[in-house]
Short mmCIF file of C-alpha atoms and ligand atoms in Angstrom, two decimals:
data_model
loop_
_atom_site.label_atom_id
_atom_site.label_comp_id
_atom_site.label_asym_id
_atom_site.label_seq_id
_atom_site.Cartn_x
_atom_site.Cartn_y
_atom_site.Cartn_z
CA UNK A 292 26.50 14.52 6.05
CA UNK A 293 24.78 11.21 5.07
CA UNK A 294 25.08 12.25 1.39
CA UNK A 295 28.44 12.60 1.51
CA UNK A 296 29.26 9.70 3.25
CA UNK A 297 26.99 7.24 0.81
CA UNK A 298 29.23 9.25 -2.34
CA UNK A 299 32.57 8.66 -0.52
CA UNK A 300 31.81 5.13 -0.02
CA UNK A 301 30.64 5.31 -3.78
CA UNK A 302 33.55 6.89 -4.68
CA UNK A 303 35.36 4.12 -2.91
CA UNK A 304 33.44 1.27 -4.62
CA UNK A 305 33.64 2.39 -8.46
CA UNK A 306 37.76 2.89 -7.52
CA UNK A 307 37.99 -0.71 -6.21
CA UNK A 308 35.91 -2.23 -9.14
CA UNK A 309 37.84 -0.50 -11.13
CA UNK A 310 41.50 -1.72 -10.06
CA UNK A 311 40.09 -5.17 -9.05
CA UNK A 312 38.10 -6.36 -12.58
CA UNK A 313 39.27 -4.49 -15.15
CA UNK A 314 43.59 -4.35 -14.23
CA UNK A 315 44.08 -7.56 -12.65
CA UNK A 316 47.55 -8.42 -12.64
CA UNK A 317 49.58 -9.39 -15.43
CA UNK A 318 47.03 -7.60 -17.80
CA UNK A 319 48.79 -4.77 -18.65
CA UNK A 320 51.89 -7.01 -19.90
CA UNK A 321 49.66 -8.91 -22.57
CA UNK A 322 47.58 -6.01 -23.45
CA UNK A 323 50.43 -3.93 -24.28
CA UNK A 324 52.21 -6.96 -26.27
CA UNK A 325 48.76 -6.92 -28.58
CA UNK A 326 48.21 -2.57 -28.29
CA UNK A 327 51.90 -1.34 -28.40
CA UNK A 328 52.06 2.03 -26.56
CA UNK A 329 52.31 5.05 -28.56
CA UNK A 330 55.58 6.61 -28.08
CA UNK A 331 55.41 8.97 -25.04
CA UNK A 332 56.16 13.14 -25.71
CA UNK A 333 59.89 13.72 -26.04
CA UNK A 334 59.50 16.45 -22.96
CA UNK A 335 59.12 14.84 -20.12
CA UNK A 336 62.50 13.30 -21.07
CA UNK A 337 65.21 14.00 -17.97
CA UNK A 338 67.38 15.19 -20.41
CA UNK A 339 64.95 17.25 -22.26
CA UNK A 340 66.14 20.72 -21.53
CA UNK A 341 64.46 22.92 -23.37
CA UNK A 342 61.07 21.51 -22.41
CA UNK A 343 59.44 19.48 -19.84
CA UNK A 344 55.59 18.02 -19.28
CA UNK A 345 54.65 15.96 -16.55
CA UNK A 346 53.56 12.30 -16.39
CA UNK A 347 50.37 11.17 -15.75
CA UNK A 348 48.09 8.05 -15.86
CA UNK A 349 47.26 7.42 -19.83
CA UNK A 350 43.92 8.03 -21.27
CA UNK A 351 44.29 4.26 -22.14
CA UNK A 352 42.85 0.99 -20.91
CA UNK A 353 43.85 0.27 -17.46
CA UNK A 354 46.40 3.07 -17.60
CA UNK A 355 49.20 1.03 -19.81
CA UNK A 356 50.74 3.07 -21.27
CA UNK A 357 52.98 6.19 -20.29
CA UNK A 358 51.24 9.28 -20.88
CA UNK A 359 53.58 12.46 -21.42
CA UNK A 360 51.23 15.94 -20.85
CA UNK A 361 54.06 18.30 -22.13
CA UNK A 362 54.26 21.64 -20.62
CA UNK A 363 54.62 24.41 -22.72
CA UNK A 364 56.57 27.20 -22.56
CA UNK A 365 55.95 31.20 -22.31
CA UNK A 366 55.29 31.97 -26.41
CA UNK A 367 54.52 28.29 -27.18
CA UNK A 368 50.76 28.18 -28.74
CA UNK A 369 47.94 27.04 -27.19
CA UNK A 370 44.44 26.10 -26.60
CA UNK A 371 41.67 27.10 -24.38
CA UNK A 372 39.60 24.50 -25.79
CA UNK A 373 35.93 24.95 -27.77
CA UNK A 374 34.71 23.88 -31.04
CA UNK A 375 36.52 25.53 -33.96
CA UNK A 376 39.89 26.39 -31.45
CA UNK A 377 42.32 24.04 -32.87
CA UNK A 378 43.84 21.26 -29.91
CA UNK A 379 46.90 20.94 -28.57
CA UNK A 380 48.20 18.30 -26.48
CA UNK A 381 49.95 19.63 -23.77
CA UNK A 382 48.77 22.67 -21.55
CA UNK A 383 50.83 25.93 -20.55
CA UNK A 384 53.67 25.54 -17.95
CA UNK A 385 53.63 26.70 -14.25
CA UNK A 386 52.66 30.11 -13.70
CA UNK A 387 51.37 30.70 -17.32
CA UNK A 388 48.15 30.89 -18.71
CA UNK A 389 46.29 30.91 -22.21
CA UNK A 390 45.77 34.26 -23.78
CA UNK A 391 42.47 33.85 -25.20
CA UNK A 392 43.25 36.27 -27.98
CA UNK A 393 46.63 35.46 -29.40
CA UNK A 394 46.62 32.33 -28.16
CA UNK A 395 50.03 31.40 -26.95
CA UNK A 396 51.31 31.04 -22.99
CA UNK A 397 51.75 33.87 -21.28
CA UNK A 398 52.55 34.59 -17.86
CA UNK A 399 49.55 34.77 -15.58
CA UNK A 400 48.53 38.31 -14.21
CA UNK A 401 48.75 37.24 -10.26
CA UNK A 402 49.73 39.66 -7.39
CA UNK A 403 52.36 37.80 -6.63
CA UNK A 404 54.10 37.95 -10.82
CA UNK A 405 53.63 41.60 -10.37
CA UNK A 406 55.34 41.85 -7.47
CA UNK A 407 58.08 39.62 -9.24
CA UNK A 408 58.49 41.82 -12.08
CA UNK A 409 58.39 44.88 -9.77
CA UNK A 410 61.42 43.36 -8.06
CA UNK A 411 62.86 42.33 -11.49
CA UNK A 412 62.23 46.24 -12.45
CA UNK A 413 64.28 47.59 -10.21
CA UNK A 414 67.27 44.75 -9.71
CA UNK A 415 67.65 45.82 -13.37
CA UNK A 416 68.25 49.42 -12.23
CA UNK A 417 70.50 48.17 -9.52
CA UNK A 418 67.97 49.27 -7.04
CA UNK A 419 66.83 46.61 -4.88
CA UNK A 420 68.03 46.47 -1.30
CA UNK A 421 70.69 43.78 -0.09
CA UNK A 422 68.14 42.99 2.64
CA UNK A 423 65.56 42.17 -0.39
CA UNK A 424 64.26 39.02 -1.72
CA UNK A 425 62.55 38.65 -4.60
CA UNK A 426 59.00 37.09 -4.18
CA UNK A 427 58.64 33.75 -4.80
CA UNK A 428 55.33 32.74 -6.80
CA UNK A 429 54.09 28.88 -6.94
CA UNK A 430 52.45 27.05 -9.92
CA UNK A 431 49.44 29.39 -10.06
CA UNK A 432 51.52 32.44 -9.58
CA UNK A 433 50.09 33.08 -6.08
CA UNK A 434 52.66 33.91 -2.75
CA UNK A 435 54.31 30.79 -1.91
CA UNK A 436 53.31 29.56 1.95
CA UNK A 437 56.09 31.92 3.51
CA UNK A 438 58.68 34.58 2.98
CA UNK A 439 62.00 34.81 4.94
CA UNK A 440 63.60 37.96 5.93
CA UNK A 441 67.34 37.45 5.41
CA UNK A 442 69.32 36.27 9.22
CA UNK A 443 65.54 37.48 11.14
CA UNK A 444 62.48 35.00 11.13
CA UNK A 445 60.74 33.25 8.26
CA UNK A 446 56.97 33.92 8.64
CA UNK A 447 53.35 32.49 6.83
CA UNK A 448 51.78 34.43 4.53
CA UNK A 449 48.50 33.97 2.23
CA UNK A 450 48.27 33.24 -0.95
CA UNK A 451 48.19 37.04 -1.92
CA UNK A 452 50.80 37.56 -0.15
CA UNK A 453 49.36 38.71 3.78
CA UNK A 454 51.33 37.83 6.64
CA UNK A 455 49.38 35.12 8.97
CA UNK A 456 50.06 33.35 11.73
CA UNK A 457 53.40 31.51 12.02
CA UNK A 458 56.60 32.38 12.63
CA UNK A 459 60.02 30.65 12.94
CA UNK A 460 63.84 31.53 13.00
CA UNK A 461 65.39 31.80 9.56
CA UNK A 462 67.71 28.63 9.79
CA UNK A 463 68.99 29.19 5.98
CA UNK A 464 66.60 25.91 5.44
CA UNK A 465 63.08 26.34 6.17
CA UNK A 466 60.45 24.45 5.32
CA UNK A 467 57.52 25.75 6.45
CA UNK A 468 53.78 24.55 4.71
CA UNK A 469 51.63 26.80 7.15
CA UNK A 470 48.69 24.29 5.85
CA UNK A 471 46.88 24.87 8.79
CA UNK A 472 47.44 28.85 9.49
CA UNK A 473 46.48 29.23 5.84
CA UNK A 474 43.31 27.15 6.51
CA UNK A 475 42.47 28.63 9.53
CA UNK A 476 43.21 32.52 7.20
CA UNK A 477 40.81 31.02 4.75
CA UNK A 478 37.97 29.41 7.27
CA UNK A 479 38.41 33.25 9.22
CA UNK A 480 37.80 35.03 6.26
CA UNK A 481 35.17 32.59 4.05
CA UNK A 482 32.61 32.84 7.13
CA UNK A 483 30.47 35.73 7.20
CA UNK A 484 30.68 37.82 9.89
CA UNK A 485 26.93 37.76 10.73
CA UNK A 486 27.87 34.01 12.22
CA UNK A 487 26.77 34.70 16.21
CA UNK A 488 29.60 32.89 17.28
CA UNK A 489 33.69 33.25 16.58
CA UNK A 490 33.84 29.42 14.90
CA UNK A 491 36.63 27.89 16.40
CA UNK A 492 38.47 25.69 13.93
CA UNK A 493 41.57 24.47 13.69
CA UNK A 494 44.47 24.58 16.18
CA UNK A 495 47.60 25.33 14.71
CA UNK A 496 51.46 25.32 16.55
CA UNK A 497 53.94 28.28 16.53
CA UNK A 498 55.09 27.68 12.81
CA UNK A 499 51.63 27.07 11.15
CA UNK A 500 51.38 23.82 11.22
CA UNK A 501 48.72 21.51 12.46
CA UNK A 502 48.34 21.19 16.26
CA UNK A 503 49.04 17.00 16.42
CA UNK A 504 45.50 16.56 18.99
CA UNK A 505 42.25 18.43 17.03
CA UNK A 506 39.38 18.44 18.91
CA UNK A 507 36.01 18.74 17.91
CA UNK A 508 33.04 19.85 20.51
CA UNK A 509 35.05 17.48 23.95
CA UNK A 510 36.14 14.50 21.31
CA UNK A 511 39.32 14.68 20.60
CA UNK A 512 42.07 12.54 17.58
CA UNK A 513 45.14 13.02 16.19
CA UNK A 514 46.15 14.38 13.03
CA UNK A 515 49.69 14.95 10.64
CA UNK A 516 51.33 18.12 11.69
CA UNK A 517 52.04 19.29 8.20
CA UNK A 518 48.74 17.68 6.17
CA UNK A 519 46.08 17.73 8.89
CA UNK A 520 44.86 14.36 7.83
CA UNK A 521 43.89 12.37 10.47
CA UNK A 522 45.72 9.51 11.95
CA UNK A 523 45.01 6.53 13.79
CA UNK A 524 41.86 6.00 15.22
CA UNK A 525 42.18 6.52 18.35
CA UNK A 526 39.30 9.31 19.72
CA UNK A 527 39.61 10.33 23.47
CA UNK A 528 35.83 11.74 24.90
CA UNK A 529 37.24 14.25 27.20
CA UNK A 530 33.64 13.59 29.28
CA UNK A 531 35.21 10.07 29.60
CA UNK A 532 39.22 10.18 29.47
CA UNK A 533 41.87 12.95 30.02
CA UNK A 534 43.62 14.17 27.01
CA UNK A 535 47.18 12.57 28.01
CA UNK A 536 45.60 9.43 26.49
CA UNK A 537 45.94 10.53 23.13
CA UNK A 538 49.07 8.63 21.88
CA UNK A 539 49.90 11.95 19.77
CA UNK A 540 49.86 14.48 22.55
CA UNK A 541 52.62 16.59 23.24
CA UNK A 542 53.04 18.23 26.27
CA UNK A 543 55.22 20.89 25.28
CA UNK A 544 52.14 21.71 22.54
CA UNK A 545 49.79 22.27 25.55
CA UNK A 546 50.24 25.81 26.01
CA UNK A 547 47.99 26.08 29.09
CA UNK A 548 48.82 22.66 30.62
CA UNK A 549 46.92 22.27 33.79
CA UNK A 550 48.91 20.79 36.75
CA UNK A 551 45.11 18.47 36.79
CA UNK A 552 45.44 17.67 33.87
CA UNK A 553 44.54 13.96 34.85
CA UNK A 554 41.73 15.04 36.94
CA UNK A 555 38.37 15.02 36.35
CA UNK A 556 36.19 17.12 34.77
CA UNK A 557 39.12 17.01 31.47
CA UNK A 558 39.97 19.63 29.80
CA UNK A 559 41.95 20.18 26.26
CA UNK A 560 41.81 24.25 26.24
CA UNK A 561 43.01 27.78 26.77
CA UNK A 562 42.06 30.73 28.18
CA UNK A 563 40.79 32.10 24.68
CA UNK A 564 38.90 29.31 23.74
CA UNK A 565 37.39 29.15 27.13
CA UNK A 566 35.92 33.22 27.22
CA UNK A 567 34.88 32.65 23.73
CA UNK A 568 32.86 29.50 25.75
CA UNK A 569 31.42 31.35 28.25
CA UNK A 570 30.12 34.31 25.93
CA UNK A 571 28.62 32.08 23.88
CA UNK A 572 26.95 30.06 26.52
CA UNK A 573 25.51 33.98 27.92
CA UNK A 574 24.43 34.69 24.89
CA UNK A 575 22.24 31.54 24.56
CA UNK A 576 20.80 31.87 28.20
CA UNK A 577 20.19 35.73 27.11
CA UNK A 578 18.40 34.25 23.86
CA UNK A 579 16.41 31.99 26.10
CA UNK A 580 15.42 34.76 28.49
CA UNK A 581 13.86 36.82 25.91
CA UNK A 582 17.13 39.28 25.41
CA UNK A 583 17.95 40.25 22.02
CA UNK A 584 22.18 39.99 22.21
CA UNK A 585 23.89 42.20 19.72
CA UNK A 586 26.48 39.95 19.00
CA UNK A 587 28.98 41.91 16.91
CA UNK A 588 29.40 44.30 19.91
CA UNK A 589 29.56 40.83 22.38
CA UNK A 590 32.18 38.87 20.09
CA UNK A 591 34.96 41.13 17.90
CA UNK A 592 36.66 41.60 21.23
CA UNK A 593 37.49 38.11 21.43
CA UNK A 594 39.28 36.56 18.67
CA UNK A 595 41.34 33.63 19.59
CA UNK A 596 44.76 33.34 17.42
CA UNK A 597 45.24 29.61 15.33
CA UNK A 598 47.21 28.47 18.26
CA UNK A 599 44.41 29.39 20.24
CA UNK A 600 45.74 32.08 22.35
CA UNK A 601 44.60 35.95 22.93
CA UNK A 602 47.30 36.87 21.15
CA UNK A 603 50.85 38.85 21.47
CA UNK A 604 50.03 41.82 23.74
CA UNK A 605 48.54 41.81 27.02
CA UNK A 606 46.86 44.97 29.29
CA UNK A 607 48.26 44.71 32.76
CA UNK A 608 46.30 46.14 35.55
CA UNK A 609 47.48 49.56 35.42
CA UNK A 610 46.51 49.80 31.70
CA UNK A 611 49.70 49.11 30.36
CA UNK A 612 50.09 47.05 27.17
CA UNK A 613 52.75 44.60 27.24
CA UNK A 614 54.24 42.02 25.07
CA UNK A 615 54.33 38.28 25.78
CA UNK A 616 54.70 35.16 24.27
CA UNK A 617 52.06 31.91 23.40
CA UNK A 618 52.60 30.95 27.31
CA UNK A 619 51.60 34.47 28.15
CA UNK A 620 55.21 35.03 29.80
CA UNK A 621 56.66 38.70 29.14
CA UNK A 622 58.67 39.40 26.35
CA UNK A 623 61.14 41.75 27.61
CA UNK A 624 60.60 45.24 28.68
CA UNK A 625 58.69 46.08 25.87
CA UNK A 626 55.73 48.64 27.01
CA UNK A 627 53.28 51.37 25.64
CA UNK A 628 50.97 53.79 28.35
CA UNK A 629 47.49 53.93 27.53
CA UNK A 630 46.59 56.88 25.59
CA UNK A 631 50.10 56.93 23.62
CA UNK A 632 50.11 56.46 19.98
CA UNK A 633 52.64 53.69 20.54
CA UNK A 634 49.57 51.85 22.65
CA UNK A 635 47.15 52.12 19.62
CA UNK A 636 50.32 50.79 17.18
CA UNK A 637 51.46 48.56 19.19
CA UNK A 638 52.11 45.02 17.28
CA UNK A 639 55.20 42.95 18.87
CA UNK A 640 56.23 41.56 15.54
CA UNK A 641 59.94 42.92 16.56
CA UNK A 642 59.84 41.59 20.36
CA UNK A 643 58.67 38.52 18.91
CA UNK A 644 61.02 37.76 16.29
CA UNK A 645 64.03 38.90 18.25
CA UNK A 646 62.75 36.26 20.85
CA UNK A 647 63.05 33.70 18.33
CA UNK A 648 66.81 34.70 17.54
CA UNK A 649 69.83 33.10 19.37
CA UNK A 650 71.85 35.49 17.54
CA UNK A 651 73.91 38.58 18.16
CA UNK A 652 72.69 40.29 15.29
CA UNK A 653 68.94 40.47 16.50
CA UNK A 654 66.74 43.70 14.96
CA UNK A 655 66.23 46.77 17.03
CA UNK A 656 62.90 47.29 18.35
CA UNK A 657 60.69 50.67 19.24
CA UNK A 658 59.96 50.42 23.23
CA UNK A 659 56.78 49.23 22.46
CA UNK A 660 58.08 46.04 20.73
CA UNK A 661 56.90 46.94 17.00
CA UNK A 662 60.47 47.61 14.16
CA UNK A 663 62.30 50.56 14.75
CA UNK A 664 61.26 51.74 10.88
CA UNK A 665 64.96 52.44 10.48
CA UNK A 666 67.23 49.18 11.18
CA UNK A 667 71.15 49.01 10.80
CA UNK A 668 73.42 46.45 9.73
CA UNK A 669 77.19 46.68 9.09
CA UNK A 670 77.74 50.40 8.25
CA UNK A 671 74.27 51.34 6.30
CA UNK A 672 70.77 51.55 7.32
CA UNK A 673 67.35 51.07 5.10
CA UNK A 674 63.85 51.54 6.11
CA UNK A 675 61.62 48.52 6.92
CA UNK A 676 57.93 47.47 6.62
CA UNK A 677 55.96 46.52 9.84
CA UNK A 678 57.45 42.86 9.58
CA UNK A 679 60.76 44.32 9.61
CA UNK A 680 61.37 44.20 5.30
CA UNK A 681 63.59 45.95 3.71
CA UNK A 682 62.29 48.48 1.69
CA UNK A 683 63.99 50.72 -0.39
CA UNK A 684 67.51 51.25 -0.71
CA UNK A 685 70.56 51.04 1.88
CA UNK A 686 72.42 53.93 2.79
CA UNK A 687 75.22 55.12 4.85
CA UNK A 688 73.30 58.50 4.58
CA UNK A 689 70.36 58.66 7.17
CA UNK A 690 69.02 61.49 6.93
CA UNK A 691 67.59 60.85 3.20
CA UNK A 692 66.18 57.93 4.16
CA UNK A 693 62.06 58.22 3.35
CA UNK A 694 61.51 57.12 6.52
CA UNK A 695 64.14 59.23 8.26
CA UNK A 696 62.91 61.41 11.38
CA UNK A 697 64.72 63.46 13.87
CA UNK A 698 63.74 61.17 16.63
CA UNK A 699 64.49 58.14 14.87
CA UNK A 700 66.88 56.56 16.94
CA UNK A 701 63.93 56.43 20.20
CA UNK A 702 60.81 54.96 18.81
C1 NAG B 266 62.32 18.04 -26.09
O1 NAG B 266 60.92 18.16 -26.36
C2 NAG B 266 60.56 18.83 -27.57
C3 NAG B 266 59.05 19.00 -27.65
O2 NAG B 266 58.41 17.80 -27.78
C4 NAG B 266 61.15 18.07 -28.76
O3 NAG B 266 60.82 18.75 -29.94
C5 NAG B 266 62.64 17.96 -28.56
O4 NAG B 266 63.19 17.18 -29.62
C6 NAG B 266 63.01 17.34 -27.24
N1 NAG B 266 64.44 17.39 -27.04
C7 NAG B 266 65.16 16.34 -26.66
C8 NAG B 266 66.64 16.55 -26.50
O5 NAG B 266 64.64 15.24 -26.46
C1 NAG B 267 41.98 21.99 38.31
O1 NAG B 267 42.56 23.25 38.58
C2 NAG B 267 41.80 24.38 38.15
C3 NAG B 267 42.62 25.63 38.39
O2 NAG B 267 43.36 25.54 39.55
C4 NAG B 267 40.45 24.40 38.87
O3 NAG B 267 39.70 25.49 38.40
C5 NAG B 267 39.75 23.10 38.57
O4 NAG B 267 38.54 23.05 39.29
C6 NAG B 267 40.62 21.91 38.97
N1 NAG B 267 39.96 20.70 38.58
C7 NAG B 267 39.90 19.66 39.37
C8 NAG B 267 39.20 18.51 38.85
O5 NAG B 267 40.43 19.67 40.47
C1 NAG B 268 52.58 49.24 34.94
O1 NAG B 268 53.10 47.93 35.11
C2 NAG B 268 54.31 47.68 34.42
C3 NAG B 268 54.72 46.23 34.65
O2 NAG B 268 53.68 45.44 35.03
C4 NAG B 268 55.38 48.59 34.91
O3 NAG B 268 56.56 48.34 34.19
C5 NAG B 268 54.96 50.02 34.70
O4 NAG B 268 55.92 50.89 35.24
C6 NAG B 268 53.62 50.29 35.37
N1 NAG B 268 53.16 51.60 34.97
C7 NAG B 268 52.66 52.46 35.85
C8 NAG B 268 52.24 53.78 35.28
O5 NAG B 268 52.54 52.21 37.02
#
């Protein structure tokens, strides 16, 4: 901690000398009059289209010049660098890579490109569903933060392409970062399991972003929704001050609002967060008492969601499993019996997305909330994935569907 605080400030220091002695103002203007830049590459040009690069600070004094690192396309040759390799300027464009043997770009072998080209495969055949979208890659050819299914929800997914946490209606416009549902993916899956305690990290809001208050141990700040930097400096001690202090706290993003909220002792929490609490604070005592606490069997039950609720079913007292929502309110009649396969399948993901729709044309459901594996739009039907994809082709034919069964209609 004190390291990295003395190499930040460091870090800080060598930036300011920098700027400050050496690029005062005006010193660029009679530097360059003496040095005349070196033409920039032609490919960043605007009107370049057949190539483009992307500016960057020059390799020169005090940054001058403009520095053009072209971008080169799939076929165009490279370098991977080395004594003896040859150099090139520029470096290969998004999503392509250096083949070290015949060294020209080529497009990077990602989960995400194959599942591009897969798509591309069969478009070409005219076989790709009208409910389909092709996958969308980003600059390092992994999934891109989310994937929309067309007129249903847009949800968060990883970077290989595994739906997380986050979920939205599919506006035709959505912008959705899921920074901190992919964070929270990573920090869930980075930690080894042998931890004793579920680490509770980030809270995250219904579309994967960034819960505005973070709190860490009973001190509390604010943060940006989308970048989970924090803002402002304002810290609320919950042993000192209630929450509704913090300038950035929303209400309506306090899922478990207590109607004491400005009561002492404070509290910033939920249910989840509290059991996983109270576990931990047994198994300490049990520690101190001499017990030896297996704490795998003690701690996968509880596994708080980003937004730090149970999650999206619920047992009622007679054993039956329920849907609900982040409030813990019902989600329509959805229901599975104990002892059912439907109980052990049991997901939601189609009570929840319908919830999210205002419109008429909402997916059908199984009765115990999860897709009906056979959904229906306008005269054909398709078979769908667990988060109610397309897959496959449309027919008006249901019966040759793959996923066809006599019972289809009552799931
Ligand atoms: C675009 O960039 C390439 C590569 O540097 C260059 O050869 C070409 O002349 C440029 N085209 C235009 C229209 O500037
Ligand atoms: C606030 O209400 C909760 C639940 O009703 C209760 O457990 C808690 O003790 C109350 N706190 C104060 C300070 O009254
Ligand atoms: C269990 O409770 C649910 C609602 O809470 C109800 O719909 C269902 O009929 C009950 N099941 C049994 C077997 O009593």
């Amino acid at each position: 901690m004190a390291v990295n605080s003395v190499l930040f400030c460091l870090a800080l220091f060598i930036v300011k000398v920098n700027s400050d002695i050496l690029c005062e103002n005006g010193f660029c203007g009679r530097h360059i009059r003496q040095n005349p830049c070196a033409d920039p590459a032609p490919d960043c040009d605007l009107n370049n289209g057949t190539h483009s690069g992307v500016w960057l600070p020059s390799p020169t004094i005090c940054n001058c010049c403009k520095f053009c690192l072209p971008m080169y396309n799939k076929g165009a040759p490279c370098s991977i660098g080395g004594p003896g390799t040859g150099i090139t300027v520029g470096r290969c464009g998004e999503g392509l890579t250096c083949d070290s043997t015949t060294r020209v770009c080529v497009r990077m072998k990602t989960k995400c490109h194959d599942a591009q080209d897969d798509y591309d495969a069969r478009q070409a055949r005219s076989q790709t569903g009208y409910m389909e979208v092709r996958p969308e890659c980003d600059a390092k050819g992994n999934f891109l933060s989310n994937v929309c299914v067309p007129s249903q929800t847009c949800f968060c997914q990883s970077e290989d392409g595994e739906r997380i946490f986050g979920e939205v209606a599919n506006t035709g416009s959505v912008s959705m970062p899921c920074t901190c549902s992919r964070l929270f993916h990573k920090i869930r899956k980075t930690i080894s399991t042998s931890v004793p305690f579920p680490v509770v990290s980030y809270r995250c809001t219904s579309d994967g972003n960034f819960n505005p208050v973070q709190c860490f141990d009973r001190k509390c700040h604010c943060v940006d929704k989308i970048t989970g930097i924090k803002t402002g400096t304002d810290v609320v001690d919950l042993d000192e001050q209630g929450i509704t202090d913090l300038p950035c706290y929303e209400a309506d993003l306090d899922l478990f609002r207590p109607r004491n909220i400005s009561q002492r002792p404070f509290q910033y929490t939920t249910p989840c967060y509290d059991s996983v609490e109270e576990r931990r604070q047994l198994i300490g005592q049990s520690k101190k008492d001499g017990y030896n606490v297996d704490y795998f069997s003690t701690f996968t039950s509880i596994n708080c969601l980003p937004d730090g609720t149970f999650g999206r079913t619920l047992i009622n007292a007679n054993g039956t499993k329920v849907c609900i929502n982040e409030r813990s309110v019902r989600i329509g009649n959805y229901e599975a019996k104990i002892n059912t396969p439907q109980y052990d399948e049991m997901d939601c993901k189609c009570a929840i997305s319908s919830s999210l729709l205002s419109s008429s044309e909402r997916p059908h459901c199984c009765s115990n909330g999860n897709f009906r594996p056979i959904q229906c739009r306008r005269g054909s039907c398709y078979c769908v994935d667990s988060d109610g994809r397309q897959e496959g082709m449309q027919t008006a034919d249901i019966n040759s569907l793959p996923c066809y069964t006599d019972n289809w209609r009552n799931c």
